[in-house]
Structures are given as structure tokens and as C-alpha cells.
Coordinates of C-alpha atoms in Angstrom, one line a residue:
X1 CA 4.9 145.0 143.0
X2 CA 6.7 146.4 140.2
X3 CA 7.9 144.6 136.9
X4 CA 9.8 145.6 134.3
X5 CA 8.4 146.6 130.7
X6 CA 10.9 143.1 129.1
X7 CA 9.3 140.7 131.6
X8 CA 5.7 141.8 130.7
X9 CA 7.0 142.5 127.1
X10 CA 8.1 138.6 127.1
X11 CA 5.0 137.0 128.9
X12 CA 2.4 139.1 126.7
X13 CA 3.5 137.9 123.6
X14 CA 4.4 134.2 124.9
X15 CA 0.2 134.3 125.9
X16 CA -0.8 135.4 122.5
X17 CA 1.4 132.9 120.3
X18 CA -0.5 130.5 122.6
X19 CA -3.4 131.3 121.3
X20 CA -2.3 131.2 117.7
X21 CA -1.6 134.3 116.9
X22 CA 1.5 134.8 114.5
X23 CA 4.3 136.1 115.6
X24 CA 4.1 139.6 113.7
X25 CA 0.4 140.6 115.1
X26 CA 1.6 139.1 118.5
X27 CA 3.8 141.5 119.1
X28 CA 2.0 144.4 117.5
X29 CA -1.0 143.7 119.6
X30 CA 1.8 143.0 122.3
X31 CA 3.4 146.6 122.5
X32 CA -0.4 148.2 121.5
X33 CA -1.4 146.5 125.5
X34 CA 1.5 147.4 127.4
X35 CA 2.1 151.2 126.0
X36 CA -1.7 151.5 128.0
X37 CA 0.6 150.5 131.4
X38 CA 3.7 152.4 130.0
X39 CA 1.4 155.4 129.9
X40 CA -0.8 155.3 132.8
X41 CA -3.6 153.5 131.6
X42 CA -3.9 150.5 133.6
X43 CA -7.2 149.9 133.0
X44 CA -6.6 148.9 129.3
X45 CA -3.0 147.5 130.2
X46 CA -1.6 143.9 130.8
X47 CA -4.7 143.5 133.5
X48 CA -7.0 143.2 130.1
X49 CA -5.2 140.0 128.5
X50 CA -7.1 137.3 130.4
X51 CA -10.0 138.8 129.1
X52 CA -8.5 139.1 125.4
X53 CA -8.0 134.9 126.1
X54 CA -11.1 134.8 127.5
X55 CA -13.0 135.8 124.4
X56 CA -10.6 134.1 122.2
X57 CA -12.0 130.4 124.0
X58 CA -15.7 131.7 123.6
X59 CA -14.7 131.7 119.4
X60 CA -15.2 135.7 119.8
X61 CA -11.6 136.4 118.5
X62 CA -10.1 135.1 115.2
X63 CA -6.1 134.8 116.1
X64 CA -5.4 134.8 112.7
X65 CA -7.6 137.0 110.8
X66 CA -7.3 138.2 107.4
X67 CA -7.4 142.0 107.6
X68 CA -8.0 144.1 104.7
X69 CA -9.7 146.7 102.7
X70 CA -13.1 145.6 101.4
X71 CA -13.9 149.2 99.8
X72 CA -11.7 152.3 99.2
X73 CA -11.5 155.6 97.5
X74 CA -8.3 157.8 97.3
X75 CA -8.9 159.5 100.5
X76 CA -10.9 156.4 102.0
X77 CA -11.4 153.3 103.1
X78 CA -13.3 150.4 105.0
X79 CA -11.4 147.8 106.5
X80 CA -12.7 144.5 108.0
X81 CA -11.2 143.4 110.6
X82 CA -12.6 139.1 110.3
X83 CA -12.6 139.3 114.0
X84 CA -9.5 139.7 115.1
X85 CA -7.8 141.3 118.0
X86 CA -8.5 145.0 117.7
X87 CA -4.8 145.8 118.6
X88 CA -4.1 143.6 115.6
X89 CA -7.0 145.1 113.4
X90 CA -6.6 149.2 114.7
X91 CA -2.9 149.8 114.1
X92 CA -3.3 148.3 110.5
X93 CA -6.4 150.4 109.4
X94 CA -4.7 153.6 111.4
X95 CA -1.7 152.7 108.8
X96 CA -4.0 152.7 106.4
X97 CA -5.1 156.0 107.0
X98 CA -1.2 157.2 106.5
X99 CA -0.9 155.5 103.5
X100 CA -3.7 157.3 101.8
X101 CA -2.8 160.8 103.5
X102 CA 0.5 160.7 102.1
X103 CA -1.0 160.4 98.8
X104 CA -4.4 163.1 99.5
X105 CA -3.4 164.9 102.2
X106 CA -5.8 162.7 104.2
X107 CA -6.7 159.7 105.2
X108 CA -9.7 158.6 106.8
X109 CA -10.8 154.5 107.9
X110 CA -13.5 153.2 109.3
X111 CA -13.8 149.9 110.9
X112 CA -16.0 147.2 111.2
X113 CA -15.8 143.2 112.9
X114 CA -13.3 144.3 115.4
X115 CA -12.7 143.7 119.1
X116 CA -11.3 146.2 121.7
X117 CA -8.8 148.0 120.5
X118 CA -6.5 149.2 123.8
X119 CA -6.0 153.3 124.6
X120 CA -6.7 155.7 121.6
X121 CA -4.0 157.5 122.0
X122 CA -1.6 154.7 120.5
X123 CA -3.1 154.9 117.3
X124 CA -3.6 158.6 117.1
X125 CA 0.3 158.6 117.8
X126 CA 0.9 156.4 115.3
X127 CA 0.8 159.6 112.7
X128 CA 3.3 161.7 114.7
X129 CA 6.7 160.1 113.1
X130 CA 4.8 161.1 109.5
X131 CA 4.5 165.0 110.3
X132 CA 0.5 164.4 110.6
X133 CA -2.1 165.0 113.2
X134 CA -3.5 161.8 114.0
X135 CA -7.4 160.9 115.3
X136 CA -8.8 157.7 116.7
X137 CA -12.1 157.1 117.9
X138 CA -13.6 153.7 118.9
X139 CA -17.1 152.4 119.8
X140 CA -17.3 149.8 122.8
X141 CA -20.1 147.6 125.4
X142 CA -23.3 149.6 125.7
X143 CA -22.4 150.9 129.6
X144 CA -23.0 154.5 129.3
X145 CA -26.5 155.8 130.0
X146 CA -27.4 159.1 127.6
X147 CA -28.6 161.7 129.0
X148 CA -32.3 161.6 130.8
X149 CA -31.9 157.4 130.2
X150 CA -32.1 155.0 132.8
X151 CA -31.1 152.1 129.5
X152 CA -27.2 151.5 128.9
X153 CA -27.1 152.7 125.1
X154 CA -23.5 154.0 124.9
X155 CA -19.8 152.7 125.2
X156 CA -17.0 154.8 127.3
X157 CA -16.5 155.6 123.3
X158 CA -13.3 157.5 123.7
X159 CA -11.5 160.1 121.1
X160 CA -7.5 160.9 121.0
X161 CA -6.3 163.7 118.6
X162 CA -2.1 163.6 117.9
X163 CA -0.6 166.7 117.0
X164 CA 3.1 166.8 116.6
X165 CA 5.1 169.8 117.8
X166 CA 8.9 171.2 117.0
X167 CA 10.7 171.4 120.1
X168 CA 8.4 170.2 122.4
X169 CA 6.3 167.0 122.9
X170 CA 3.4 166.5 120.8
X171 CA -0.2 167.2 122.1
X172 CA -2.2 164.0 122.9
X173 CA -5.4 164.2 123.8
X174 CA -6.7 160.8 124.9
X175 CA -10.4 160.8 126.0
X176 CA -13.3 158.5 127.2
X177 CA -16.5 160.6 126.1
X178 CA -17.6 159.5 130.1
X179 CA -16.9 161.4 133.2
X180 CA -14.8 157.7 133.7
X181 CA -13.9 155.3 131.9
X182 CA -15.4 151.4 132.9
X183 CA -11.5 150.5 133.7
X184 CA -11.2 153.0 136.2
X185 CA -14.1 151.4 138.0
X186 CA -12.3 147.8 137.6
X187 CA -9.6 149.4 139.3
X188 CA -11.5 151.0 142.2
X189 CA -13.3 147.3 142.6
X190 CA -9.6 145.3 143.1
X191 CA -9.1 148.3 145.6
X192 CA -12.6 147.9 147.3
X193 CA -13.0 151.9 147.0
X194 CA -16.2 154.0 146.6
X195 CA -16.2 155.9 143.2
X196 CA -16.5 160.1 143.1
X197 CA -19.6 161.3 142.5
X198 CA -21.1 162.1 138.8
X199 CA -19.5 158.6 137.6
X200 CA -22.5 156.1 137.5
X201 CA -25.9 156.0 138.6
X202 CA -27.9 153.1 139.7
X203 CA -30.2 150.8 137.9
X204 CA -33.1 153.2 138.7
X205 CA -31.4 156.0 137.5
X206 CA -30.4 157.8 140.6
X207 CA -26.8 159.1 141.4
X208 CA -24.8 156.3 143.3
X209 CA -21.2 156.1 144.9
X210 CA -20.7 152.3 144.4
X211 CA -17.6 150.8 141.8
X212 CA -20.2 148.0 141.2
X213 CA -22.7 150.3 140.8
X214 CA -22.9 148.5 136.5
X215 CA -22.9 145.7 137.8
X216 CA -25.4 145.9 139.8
X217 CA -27.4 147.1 137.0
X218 CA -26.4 150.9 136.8
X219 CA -24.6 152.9 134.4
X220 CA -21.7 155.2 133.8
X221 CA -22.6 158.7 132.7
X222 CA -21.4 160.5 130.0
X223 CA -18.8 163.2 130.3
X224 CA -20.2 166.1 132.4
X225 CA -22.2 163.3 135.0
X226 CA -25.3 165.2 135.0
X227 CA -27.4 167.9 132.9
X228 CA -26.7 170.7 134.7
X229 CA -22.9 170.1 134.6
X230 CA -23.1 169.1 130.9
X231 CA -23.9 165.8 130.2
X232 CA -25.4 166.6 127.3
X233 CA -22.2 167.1 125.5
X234 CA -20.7 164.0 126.7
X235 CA -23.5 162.2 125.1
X236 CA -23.5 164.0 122.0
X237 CA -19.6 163.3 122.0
X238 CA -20.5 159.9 122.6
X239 CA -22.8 159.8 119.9
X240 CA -20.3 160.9 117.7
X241 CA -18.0 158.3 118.2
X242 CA -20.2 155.4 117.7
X243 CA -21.5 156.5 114.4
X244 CA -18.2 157.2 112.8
X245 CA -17.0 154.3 114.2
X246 CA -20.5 152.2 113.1
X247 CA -22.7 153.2 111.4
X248 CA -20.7 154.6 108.3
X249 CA -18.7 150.9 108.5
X250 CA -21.3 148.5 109.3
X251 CA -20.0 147.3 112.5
X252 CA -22.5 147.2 115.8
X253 CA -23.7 150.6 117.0
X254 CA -25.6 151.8 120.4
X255 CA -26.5 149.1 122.7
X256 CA -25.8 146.1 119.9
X257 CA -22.0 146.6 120.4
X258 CA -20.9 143.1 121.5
X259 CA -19.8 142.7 125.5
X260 CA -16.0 142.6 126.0
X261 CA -17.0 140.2 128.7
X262 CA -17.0 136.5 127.6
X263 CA -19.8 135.5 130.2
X264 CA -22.2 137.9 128.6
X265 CA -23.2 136.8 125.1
X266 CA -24.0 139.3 122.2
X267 CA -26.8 140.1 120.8
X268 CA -28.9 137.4 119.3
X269 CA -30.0 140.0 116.6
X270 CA -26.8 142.2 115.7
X271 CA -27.0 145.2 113.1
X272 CA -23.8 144.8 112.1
X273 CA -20.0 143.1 112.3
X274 CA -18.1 143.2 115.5
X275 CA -16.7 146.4 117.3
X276 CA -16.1 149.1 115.3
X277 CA -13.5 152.3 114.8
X278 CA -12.4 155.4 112.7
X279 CA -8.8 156.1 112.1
X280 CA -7.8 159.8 110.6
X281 CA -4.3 161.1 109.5
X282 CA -4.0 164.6 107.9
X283 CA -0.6 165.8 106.6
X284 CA 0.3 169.1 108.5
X285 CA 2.1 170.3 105.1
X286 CA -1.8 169.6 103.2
X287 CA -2.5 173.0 105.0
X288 CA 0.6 175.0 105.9
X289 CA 4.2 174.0 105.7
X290 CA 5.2 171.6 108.5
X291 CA 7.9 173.3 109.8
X292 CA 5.6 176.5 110.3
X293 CA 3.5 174.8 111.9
X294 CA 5.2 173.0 114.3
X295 CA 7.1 176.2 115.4
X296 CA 3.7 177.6 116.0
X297 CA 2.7 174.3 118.2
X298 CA 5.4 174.7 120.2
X299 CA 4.4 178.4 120.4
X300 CA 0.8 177.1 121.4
X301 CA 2.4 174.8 124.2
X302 CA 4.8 177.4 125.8
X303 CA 2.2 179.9 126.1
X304 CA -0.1 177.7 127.6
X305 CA 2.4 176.5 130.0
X306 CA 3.4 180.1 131.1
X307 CA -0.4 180.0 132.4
X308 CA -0.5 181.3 135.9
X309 CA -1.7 178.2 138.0
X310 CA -4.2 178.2 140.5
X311 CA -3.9 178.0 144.1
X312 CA -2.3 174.4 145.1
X313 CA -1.1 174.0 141.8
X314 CA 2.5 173.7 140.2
X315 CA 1.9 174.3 136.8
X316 CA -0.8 174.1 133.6
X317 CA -0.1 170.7 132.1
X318 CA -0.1 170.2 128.3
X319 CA -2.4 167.1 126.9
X320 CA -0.1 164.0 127.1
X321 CA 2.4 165.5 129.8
X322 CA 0.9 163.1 132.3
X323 CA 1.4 160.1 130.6
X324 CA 4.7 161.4 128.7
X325 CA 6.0 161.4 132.2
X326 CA 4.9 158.8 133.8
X327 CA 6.2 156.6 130.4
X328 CA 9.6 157.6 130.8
X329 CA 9.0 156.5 134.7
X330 CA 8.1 153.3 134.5
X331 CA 10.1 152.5 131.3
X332 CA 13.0 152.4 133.7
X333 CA 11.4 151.7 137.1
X334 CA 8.9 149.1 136.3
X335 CA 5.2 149.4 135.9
X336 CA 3.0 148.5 139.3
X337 CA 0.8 145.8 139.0
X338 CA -2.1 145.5 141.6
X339 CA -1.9 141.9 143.7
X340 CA -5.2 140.7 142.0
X341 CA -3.5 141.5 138.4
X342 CA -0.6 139.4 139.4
X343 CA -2.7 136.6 141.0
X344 CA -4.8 136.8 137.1
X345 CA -1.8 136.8 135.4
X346 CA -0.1 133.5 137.2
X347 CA -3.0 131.8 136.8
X348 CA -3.1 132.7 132.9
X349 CA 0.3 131.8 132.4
X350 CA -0.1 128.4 134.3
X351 CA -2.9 127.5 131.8
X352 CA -0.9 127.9 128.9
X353 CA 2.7 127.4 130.1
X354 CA 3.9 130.7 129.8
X355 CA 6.2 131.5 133.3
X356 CA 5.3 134.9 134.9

């Protein structure tokens, strides 16, 4: 089944007033969700938003939280978040970012006491429009096994870089620092599918096939699935991520990063406030004129797409042609929900009145 991006538009933000939040953060956090679904990303789409509602009844989200900048410098800040829905709290601290880049040439933000924050890539984009390379990184629930670890330590931890371009789309990278994100592995579960190997390993640390292979105690692996094939630099990647996004704002790190789960508590004994992320935005013109550069990107992008392809395949794809693509798609043909999304989704809006 198919629905179009109004319907979902509509019943997304009727769920969140719901719940109280106001009718300017409901509809940011609104088109934050469904440009996940718009995009590809149906893992951190419209499927998510009973468990948004989920955490807000547990007292885990504040829907109407004061966001703002507890410490600052010209070229950066701190915001706190006071709990709130991270696609609330990210595309204010990522504007934040812009704000101070406009004025230094760059802006960087870390946040702490946040919640999940949808795809990456949104925020990073967010800098495009202001002729500035945008970077978002986010920490998230300890799944990920480092490297040589049977213990869950790590979120999926992704990273999205924006870089605009002239003539031709922008370059959007839009990463989980695992060989799959934990979404992907929802997705496989609804479908009752096995997952490819290098994704997760089992509670005793050996490789395993199984979508429930977390649940069932196991972990996903970082980027690479294994040592030989890398997984070292998945981890460090990982790493990364969680201390930008963490440690230098005060928000959880490692394996204290609260669940996005309501029926799995936090930790009793936190070392810090909430989720946490890091916004960047430099302006292009900080280090070359803008217009230079972005005849030189699209340079960068032609060449690359003049790449002769392998055998079996059309053509070398550009970061962010995928989901450019498949955007423009379902913008006018609906975006595909999967029958135990729709079945979530009545039952949510039955709940709280809101017709699906």
C-alpha cells in the first residue's frame, strides 16, 4: 500500500499535537520524520512515531521543551535540548550552527538531553540553501559491538556531510558508522527475512544470519562486519561520533546512551543528559569564493559519473542520487508502507483520535 506524502503529512502532525506538542515543533519534527520515508529511509520514517508516543507516555520526552543555548562562543555553542523530541531539538541547534557560521565562517553545536533525532542527512542539508557544507553526527542505544567485544558499547552512530554543488545536486553523504543500521533489521523482522552476513553476531560473539539476532542478545557490527574486512575503522568512526556528540556536551556516551525503546529503562546511573549530537556548518566563501567552488563540485560530480562502471552496472552513482531519486518518486507516487506499519499506525491513531 501506498499513501501519499499530505495524508501522512496530515496524520503525523495530528499524533504529535496530541501529545502536546505546539503546533510550530509539530510540524518541524513532522517534515524532519517523513523526509526519512520521502528519501528511502524507512527505518527512521513514519514507522518510528509509535515509538516517539511511546516514550513520550513513559515521561522520556518533554513535548514542550525549552531549547536553548546554555554556553557559547563566536564560533560555538552547547545547546540543551530539556528532553525534547530530537527532530524538535536537532534542526534548532543545526540552525544554530548557521547562525554562528554566517558570522565566523563556522559554526559548530553540540548537543546534550536529546532524544532520536530522524536520518542525518536532514540536518546536514539544512546548510545547503546558505551556500555551506553541512555535518551531522548523532550518538544513539548502545547496539553495536566494537571490535574484538562480545558487550554492546556503541550506537548505529551515523555521520552525513552536505556539500552544495552549481549545476548539479548536492553531495549527501548519509551514513550509519555500522555495516547496517538497527532499522534495517526492523524492516527485515516485519518481512520475516534472514539478514546478509557481516551485520550482527550473536550473544556469544559468533557471526549469525538472524534479524533478531539483538534481540536475542547479539549485536550489530561496526562498518566493515569483521577485522579482516575493516571493522576497525567502523569502530573508530563510531567512536568518533559518540564523543563529539557526548562527551564534549555532557549528554550519555557508550553504553549509557538511554534505549529508544520505552520497555527498556535507562540507566539507573547515567553520565550525562539524554541523547546527544554535533551540528557543523562552514561557509564555502570562508575558504574559496562560492561560486568557484561550486563549479568545481560539479566538476567533481561529472567526472565521477563519467566513471566506467563495472560489469552489471548502469552507471557510478553520486552520494544522495539514490535518495534524490527515489524523493522525487514517491513525492508524487506515494511512499509504501509495509502492512505491519499500517496495522501500528491505525492503532495509534485510534488511541488518540487521529483518522489514518
Amino acid at each position: 500500500m501506498t499513501y501519499s506524502y499530505k495524508r501522512l503529512q496530515d496524520f503525523t502532525f495530528g499524533i504529535l499535537t496530541k501529545i502536546g506538542c505546539p503546533e510550530d515543533q509539530a510540524k518541524t519534527a513532522t517534515e524532519v520524520l517523513l523526509s526519512a520515508d520521502l528519501r528511502g529511509v524507512d527505518s527512521h520514517g513514519v514507522a518510528r512515531l509509535s515509538g516517539y508516543v511511546r516514550l513520550w507516555e513513559k515521561g522520556r520526552i518533554n513535548a514542550t521543551p525549552d531549547v536553548r543555548v546554555i554556553y557559547e562562543t563566536p564560533s560555538t555553542a552547547v545547546v540543551d535540548g530539556d528532553g525534547g523530541l530530537g527532530l524538535v531539538v536537532a534542526p534548532f541547534a543545526m540552525q544554530v550552527a548557521i547562525e554562528k557560521a554566517k558570522n565566523a565562517g563556522t559554526g559548530w553545536v553540540s548537543v546534550k538531553n536529546s532524544n532520536h533525532y530522524g536520518i542525518a542527512g536532514y540536518h546536514a542539508m539544512m546548510a545547503l540553501r546558505h551556500d555551506m557544507i553541512g555535518i551531522s553526527l548523532t550518538n544513539a542505544s548502545p547496539l553495536v559491538a566494537p571490535t574484538f567485544s562480545k558487550e554492546r558499547l556503541l550506537g548505529t552512530n551515523p555521520i552525513s556531510v552536505a556539500i552544495p554543488a552549481k549545476n548539479q545536486p548536492p553531495f549527501v553523504a548519509d551514513m550509519a558508522t555500522t555495516t547496517a543500521a538497527n532499522g534495517k533489521l526492523e524492516i527485515l523482522q516485519r518481512k520475516g527475512m534472514d539478514t546478509p552476513t557481516g551485520w550482527v553476531q550473536d550473544k556469544d560473539g559468533n557471526p549469525t544470519t538472524s534479524a533478531n539476532g539483538v534481540k536475542d542478545g547479539g549485536a550489530l557490527l561496526p562498518l566493515g562486519g569483521d577485522r579482516e574486512h575493516g571493522s576497525h575503522k567502523g569502530y573508530a568512526l563510531g567512536s568518533i561520533v559518540d564523543i563529539f556528540s557526548a562527551v564534549l556536551s555532557g549528554a550519555n556516551y557508550g553504553p549509557w546512551v538511554p534505549p529508544f525503546v520505552a520497555f527498556l529503562e535507562p540507566d539507573p546511573n547515567p553520565v550525562g543528559e539524554g541523547i546527544g549530537h554535533f551540528f557543523g556548518a562552514m561557509r564555502v566563501d570562508a575558504f574559496r569564493h562560492a561560486d568557484e567552488f561550486k563549479t568545481h563540485m560539479d566538476n567533481w560530480i561529472n567526472r565521477f559519473r563519467a566513471a566506467n562502471p563495472t560489469p552489471g552496472n548502469k552507471k557510478v552513482l553520486i552520494p544522495g542520487d539514490p535518495e534524490r531519486e527515489l524523493e522525487a518518486i514517491r513525492m508524487k507516487d506515494g511512499i509504501p508502507l509495509l502492512d505491519p506499519v499500517v496495522k501500528d499506525l491505525t492503532e495509534l491513531g485510534e488511541r488518540f483520535g487521529v483518522n489514518f
